[in-house]
Amino acid sequence: MPKLQTLNMDKKVFVGVDGCRAGWFAVALTETDSFGVFQFPKIPDLYSYFCDGNTHVRILVDIPIGLVDSKYNFKRRFCDVEARSLLRPYRQSSVFPTPCREAIYAKSYESACDINEEVTGKRLTKQTWGIVPKIREMNDFLIATDSAKEKIIETHPEICFWALAGKPMEYSKKEREGFNERKKLLQEICTSTDEIVQNALSKYRRKDVARDDILDALVASVTAKLSFQRGLKSIPEIPEKDSQGLPMQVVYTTVC
């Protein structure tokens, strides 16, 4: 388990989380601009690390939380539809179609596609199937852990970048231009950006934590920190809740 070297857990802590090949990558910021970078194998490990005995934590995570299922009145999450619309014309494809709850328990891709088509009318992409284990992990954890429902909130990095820049990012985050475009924006807001990125790059192997995972988690933590003064905004403005009471929303904040 990682050790906090610079964070004061008695202060407010703002955590941005992105799924990575080795589990979950997190960037944590405090009110006093100290930071930490972490990699956890499972969400319960991350939650207990930051939240046990600490009530001053806000965690923004890039993973779908509220899910459509056969008990729900609609076949899609309106937050996904609206987010894709806001990210046109460049980044709308970064918002993957969210699978229905029944599909995340399927044993194979074909089975998941059949289930999702029956419930929502659409089959799943391979990209969506690739993140199903993490969607399932988060879903199971939140349903079983009432205290986490108020602390762990869904966001999307491209929506965060859109809100902070006032427009969608022009280049893909997988390209050098896209990485630099996002890092430059973060540098204007978070003075520790370069140090955080270099710390993470040196601490973790690329096969475990990719370069873009670092920026995705960082923009979520920056958003969480800014939102403490400016408040969180939600897509849609009034979130719907799924059959388990989990909100279907993507949150963000603005610089001013």
Tab-separated table of C-alpha atoms in Angstrom:
chain	number	residue	atom	x	y	z
A	1	MET	CA	0.000	0.000	0.000
A	2	PRO	CA	1.397	3.447	-0.857
A	3	LYS	CA	2.558	5.823	1.852
A	4	LEU	CA	1.445	9.435	2.119
A	5	GLN	CA	4.614	11.488	2.243
A	6	THR	CA	3.386	15.013	1.614
A	7	LEU	CA	-0.347	14.985	2.287
A	8	ASN	CA	-1.858	16.096	5.572
A	9	MET	CA	-4.911	13.900	5.977
A	10	ASP	CA	-6.310	16.277	8.599
A	11	LYS	CA	-6.847	18.780	5.783
A	12	LYS	CA	-9.296	18.568	2.897
A	13	VAL	CA	-8.100	16.065	0.293
A	14	PHE	CA	-9.185	16.132	-3.358
A	15	VAL	CA	-8.673	12.879	-5.231
A	16	GLY	CA	-8.885	12.234	-8.970
A	17	VAL	CA	-9.029	8.594	-10.065
A	18	ASP	CA	-8.603	6.869	-13.414
A	19	GLY	CA	-8.605	3.191	-14.228
A	20	CYS	CA	-5.214	1.848	-15.258
A	21	ARG	CA	-3.848	-1.532	-16.307
A	22	ALA	CA	-2.654	-2.257	-12.759
A	23	GLY	CA	-5.927	-1.209	-11.122
A	24	TRP	CA	-6.700	2.398	-10.239
A	25	PHE	CA	-4.367	5.386	-10.476
A	26	ALA	CA	-5.004	8.400	-8.220
A	27	VAL	CA	-3.702	11.932	-7.819
A	28	ALA	CA	-4.480	13.607	-4.490
A	29	LEU	CA	-4.219	17.343	-3.803
A	30	THR	CA	-4.684	19.302	-0.593
A	31	GLU	CA	-5.709	22.868	0.212
A	32	THR	CA	-2.042	23.733	0.752
A	33	ASP	CA	-0.975	22.406	-2.689
A	34	SER	CA	0.815	19.306	-1.418
A	35	PHE	CA	0.145	16.227	-3.532
A	36	GLY	CA	0.564	12.481	-3.790
A	37	VAL	CA	0.341	9.958	-6.634
A	38	PHE	CA	-0.894	6.424	-5.964
A	39	GLN	CA	-1.806	3.146	-7.582
A	40	PHE	CA	-4.293	0.802	-5.920
A	41	PRO	CA	-5.259	-2.711	-7.052
A	42	LYS	CA	-8.927	-2.334	-6.040
A	43	ILE	CA	-11.410	0.453	-5.283
A	44	PRO	CA	-12.002	-0.712	-1.673
A	45	ASP	CA	-8.254	-0.282	-1.066
A	46	LEU	CA	-8.366	3.265	-2.419
A	47	TYR	CA	-11.480	4.169	-0.456
A	48	SER	CA	-10.263	2.829	2.869
A	49	TYR	CA	-6.895	4.524	2.383
A	50	PHE	CA	-8.310	7.998	1.852
A	51	CYS	CA	-11.586	7.837	3.740
A	52	ASP	CA	-11.065	5.785	6.910
A	53	GLY	CA	-11.418	8.360	9.664
A	54	ASN	CA	-11.285	11.301	7.244
A	55	THR	CA	-14.504	13.167	6.483
A	56	HIS	CA	-12.816	15.846	4.347
A	57	VAL	CA	-12.350	13.865	1.128
A	58	ARG	CA	-13.884	14.313	-2.318
A	59	ILE	CA	-13.143	11.623	-4.911
A	60	LEU	CA	-13.890	12.133	-8.609
A	61	VAL	CA	-13.522	9.004	-10.716
A	62	ASP	CA	-13.579	8.391	-14.451
A	63	ILE	CA	-15.928	5.405	-14.561
A	64	PRO	CA	-19.690	5.111	-15.109
A	65	ILE	CA	-21.539	4.813	-11.797
A	66	GLY	CA	-25.325	4.931	-12.254
A	67	LEU	CA	-26.428	2.280	-14.763
A	68	VAL	CA	-29.474	1.612	-16.892
A	69	ASP	CA	-31.084	-1.781	-16.311
A	70	SER	CA	-34.278	-3.645	-17.166
A	71	LYS	CA	-36.074	-1.913	-14.248
A	72	TYR	CA	-35.273	1.551	-15.589
A	73	ASN	CA	-37.697	3.495	-17.758
A	74	PHE	CA	-35.129	4.612	-20.363
A	75	LYS	CA	-32.606	2.766	-22.517
A	76	ARG	CA	-29.677	5.150	-22.158
A	77	ARG	CA	-28.011	7.510	-19.733
A	78	PHE	CA	-28.856	11.082	-20.655
A	79	CYS	CA	-25.574	12.265	-19.134
A	80	ASP	CA	-23.692	10.317	-21.831
A	81	VAL	CA	-25.829	11.785	-24.607
A	82	GLU	CA	-25.344	15.335	-23.353
A	83	ALA	CA	-21.611	14.856	-22.715
A	84	ARG	CA	-21.048	13.611	-26.267
A	85	SER	CA	-22.926	16.627	-27.593
A	86	LEU	CA	-20.764	19.044	-25.581
A	87	LEU	CA	-17.533	17.426	-26.814
A	88	ARG	CA	-18.309	17.734	-30.525
A	89	PRO	CA	-16.665	18.019	-32.995
A	90	TYR	CA	-13.416	16.501	-31.680
A	91	ARG	CA	-13.809	14.407	-28.550
A	92	GLN	CA	-17.354	12.990	-28.519
A	93	SER	CA	-16.087	9.455	-29.169
A	94	SER	CA	-14.223	9.558	-25.829
A	95	VAL	CA	-17.556	9.027	-24.054
A	96	PHE	CA	-18.041	5.276	-24.458
A	97	PRO	CA	-21.581	3.847	-24.525
A	98	THR	CA	-22.279	2.695	-20.965
A	99	PRO	CA	-23.414	-0.940	-20.650
A	100	CYS	CA	-26.584	-1.843	-18.795
A	101	ARG	CA	-26.209	-3.363	-15.338
A	102	GLU	CA	-27.162	-6.872	-16.467
A	103	ALA	CA	-24.465	-6.828	-19.176
A	104	ILE	CA	-21.602	-6.145	-16.758
A	105	TYR	CA	-22.108	-9.612	-15.254
A	106	ALA	CA	-21.952	-11.444	-18.588
A	107	LYS	CA	-19.256	-14.103	-18.945
A	108	SER	CA	-18.276	-13.194	-22.510
A	109	TYR	CA	-18.302	-10.269	-24.926
A	110	GLU	CA	-20.931	-11.895	-27.150
A	111	SER	CA	-23.173	-12.611	-24.183
A	112	ALA	CA	-22.778	-9.029	-22.941
A	113	CYS	CA	-23.698	-7.727	-26.404
A	114	ASP	CA	-26.824	-9.893	-26.521
A	115	ILE	CA	-27.915	-8.804	-23.047
A	116	ASN	CA	-27.227	-5.134	-23.711
A	117	GLU	CA	-29.095	-5.251	-27.009
A	118	GLU	CA	-32.108	-6.818	-25.307
A	119	VAL	CA	-32.193	-4.145	-22.577
A	120	THR	CA	-31.044	-1.032	-24.468
A	121	GLY	CA	-31.407	-1.883	-28.141
A	122	LYS	CA	-27.654	-1.516	-28.744
A	123	ARG	CA	-24.687	-3.868	-28.724
A	124	LEU	CA	-21.426	-3.036	-26.956
A	125	THR	CA	-18.176	-1.883	-28.498
A	126	LYS	CA	-14.960	-3.735	-27.720
A	127	GLN	CA	-13.720	-0.573	-25.988
A	128	THR	CA	-16.685	-0.632	-23.635
A	129	TRP	CA	-16.217	-4.345	-22.959
A	130	GLY	CA	-12.624	-3.577	-21.998
A	131	ILE	CA	-13.707	-1.414	-19.052
A	132	VAL	CA	-16.584	-3.656	-17.913
A	133	PRO	CA	-14.557	-5.236	-15.062
A	134	LYS	CA	-13.936	-1.796	-13.561
A	135	ILE	CA	-17.572	-0.733	-14.023
A	136	ARG	CA	-18.627	-3.950	-12.262
A	137	GLU	CA	-16.117	-3.410	-9.451
A	138	MET	CA	-17.313	0.143	-8.825
A	139	ASN	CA	-20.984	-0.830	-9.066
A	140	ASP	CA	-20.618	-3.660	-6.543
A	141	PHE	CA	-18.607	-1.505	-4.144
A	142	LEU	CA	-21.024	1.433	-4.129
A	143	ILE	CA	-24.084	-0.768	-3.700
A	144	ALA	CA	-22.417	-2.474	-0.729
A	145	THR	CA	-20.895	0.673	0.844
A	146	ASP	CA	-23.365	3.388	1.795
A	147	SER	CA	-20.679	5.745	3.125
A	148	ALA	CA	-18.986	5.825	-0.284
A	149	LYS	CA	-22.044	7.025	-2.196
A	150	GLU	CA	-21.538	10.674	-1.161
A	151	LYS	CA	-17.748	10.687	-1.508
A	152	ILE	CA	-17.178	8.946	-4.861
A	153	ILE	CA	-18.608	10.915	-7.787
A	154	GLU	CA	-18.476	10.206	-11.516
A	155	THR	CA	-16.668	12.574	-13.836
A	156	HIS	CA	-15.083	12.359	-17.283
A	157	PRO	CA	-11.642	13.834	-18.044
A	158	GLU	CA	-12.618	15.247	-21.430
A	159	ILE	CA	-15.607	17.009	-19.858
A	160	CYS	CA	-13.283	18.386	-17.164
A	161	PHE	CA	-10.860	19.669	-19.813
A	162	TRP	CA	-13.761	21.079	-21.848
A	163	ALA	CA	-15.080	22.968	-18.823
A	164	LEU	CA	-11.674	24.357	-17.820
A	165	ALA	CA	-10.729	25.401	-21.362
A	166	GLY	CA	-14.173	26.506	-22.477
A	167	LYS	CA	-13.965	24.174	-25.477
A	168	PRO	CA	-13.167	20.532	-26.292
A	169	MET	CA	-9.527	19.502	-26.598
A	170	GLU	CA	-8.432	19.499	-30.227
A	171	TYR	CA	-6.095	16.480	-30.264
A	172	SER	CA	-6.410	12.925	-28.999
A	173	LYS	CA	-4.836	12.403	-25.578
A	174	LYS	CA	-2.895	9.458	-27.067
A	175	GLU	CA	-0.973	11.825	-29.365
A	176	ARG	CA	1.979	13.965	-28.266
A	177	GLU	CA	0.083	17.123	-29.265
A	178	GLY	CA	-2.889	16.020	-27.179
A	179	PHE	CA	-0.784	15.223	-24.120
A	180	ASN	CA	0.946	18.607	-24.336
A	181	GLU	CA	-2.336	20.432	-24.989
A	182	ARG	CA	-3.837	19.026	-21.794
A	183	LYS	CA	-0.702	19.468	-19.703
A	184	LYS	CA	-0.401	23.125	-20.734
A	185	LEU	CA	-3.975	23.776	-19.629
A	186	LEU	CA	-3.340	22.079	-16.276
A	187	GLN	CA	-0.111	24.061	-15.784
A	188	GLU	CA	-2.134	27.276	-15.956
A	189	ILE	CA	-4.320	26.098	-13.063
A	190	CYS	CA	-2.133	23.794	-10.959
A	191	THR	CA	1.430	24.964	-10.364
A	192	SER	CA	2.512	21.445	-9.349
A	193	THR	CA	1.521	19.894	-12.675
A	194	ASP	CA	5.038	19.210	-13.962
A	195	GLU	CA	6.175	17.804	-10.628
A	196	ILE	CA	3.111	15.561	-10.364
A	197	VAL	CA	3.514	14.223	-13.900
A	198	GLN	CA	7.242	13.549	-13.485
A	199	ASN	CA	6.676	11.947	-10.097
A	200	ALA	CA	4.119	9.556	-11.546
A	201	LEU	CA	6.172	8.809	-14.664
A	202	SER	CA	9.190	7.869	-12.563
A	203	LYS	CA	7.241	5.964	-9.908
A	204	TYR	CA	5.149	3.673	-12.129
A	205	ARG	CA	5.855	1.590	-15.211
A	206	ARG	CA	4.025	2.517	-18.420
A	207	LYS	CA	2.593	-1.002	-18.621
A	208	ASP	CA	0.858	-0.281	-15.292
A	209	VAL	CA	0.054	3.440	-15.547
A	210	ALA	CA	-0.076	5.088	-18.981
A	211	ARG	CA	0.933	8.710	-19.598
A	212	ASP	CA	-2.634	9.777	-20.312
A	213	ASP	CA	-3.873	8.063	-17.117
A	214	ILE	CA	-1.786	10.597	-15.186
A	215	LEU	CA	-3.381	13.637	-16.824
A	216	ASP	CA	-6.878	12.127	-16.580
A	217	ALA	CA	-6.508	11.596	-12.829
A	218	LEU	CA	-4.866	15.004	-12.368
A	219	VAL	CA	-7.635	16.933	-14.118
A	220	ALA	CA	-10.182	15.109	-11.952
A	221	SER	CA	-8.318	16.053	-8.761
A	222	VAL	CA	-7.949	19.673	-9.943
A	223	THR	CA	-11.683	19.707	-10.682
A	224	ALA	CA	-12.444	18.335	-7.215
A	225	LYS	CA	-10.284	21.002	-5.603
A	226	LEU	CA	-11.728	23.894	-7.639
A	227	SER	CA	-15.241	22.665	-6.937
A	228	PHE	CA	-14.782	23.093	-3.207
A	229	GLN	CA	-14.992	26.865	-3.688
A	230	ARG	CA	-17.009	27.016	-6.904
A	231	GLY	CA	-19.257	23.995	-6.531
A	232	LEU	CA	-19.772	21.021	-8.797
A	233	LYS	CA	-21.929	21.295	-11.883
A	234	SER	CA	-23.684	18.246	-13.255
A	235	ILE	CA	-24.598	16.835	-16.631
A	236	PRO	CA	-27.578	16.749	-16.695
A	237	GLU	CA	-28.269	19.653	-14.332
A	238	ILE	CA	-30.659	17.498	-12.301
A	239	PRO	CA	-29.205	13.957	-12.280
A	240	GLU	CA	-31.425	10.939	-12.650
A	241	LYS	CA	-30.957	7.966	-10.345
A	242	ASP	CA	-30.811	4.343	-11.365
A	243	SER	CA	-32.748	1.463	-9.813
A	244	GLN	CA	-30.118	1.180	-7.060
A	245	GLY	CA	-30.317	4.877	-6.191
A	246	LEU	CA	-26.980	5.740	-7.813
A	247	PRO	CA	-26.849	9.035	-9.764
A	248	MET	CA	-26.367	9.006	-13.516
A	249	GLN	CA	-24.302	12.134	-13.948
A	250	VAL	CA	-20.968	13.548	-15.108
A	251	VAL	CA	-19.681	16.364	-12.905
A	252	TYR	CA	-17.326	19.234	-13.709
A	253	THR	CA	-16.463	22.738	-12.566
A	254	THR	CA	-15.215	25.905	-14.225
A	255	VAL	CA	-12.189	28.109	-13.575
A	256	CYS	CA	-14.317	31.198	-12.957
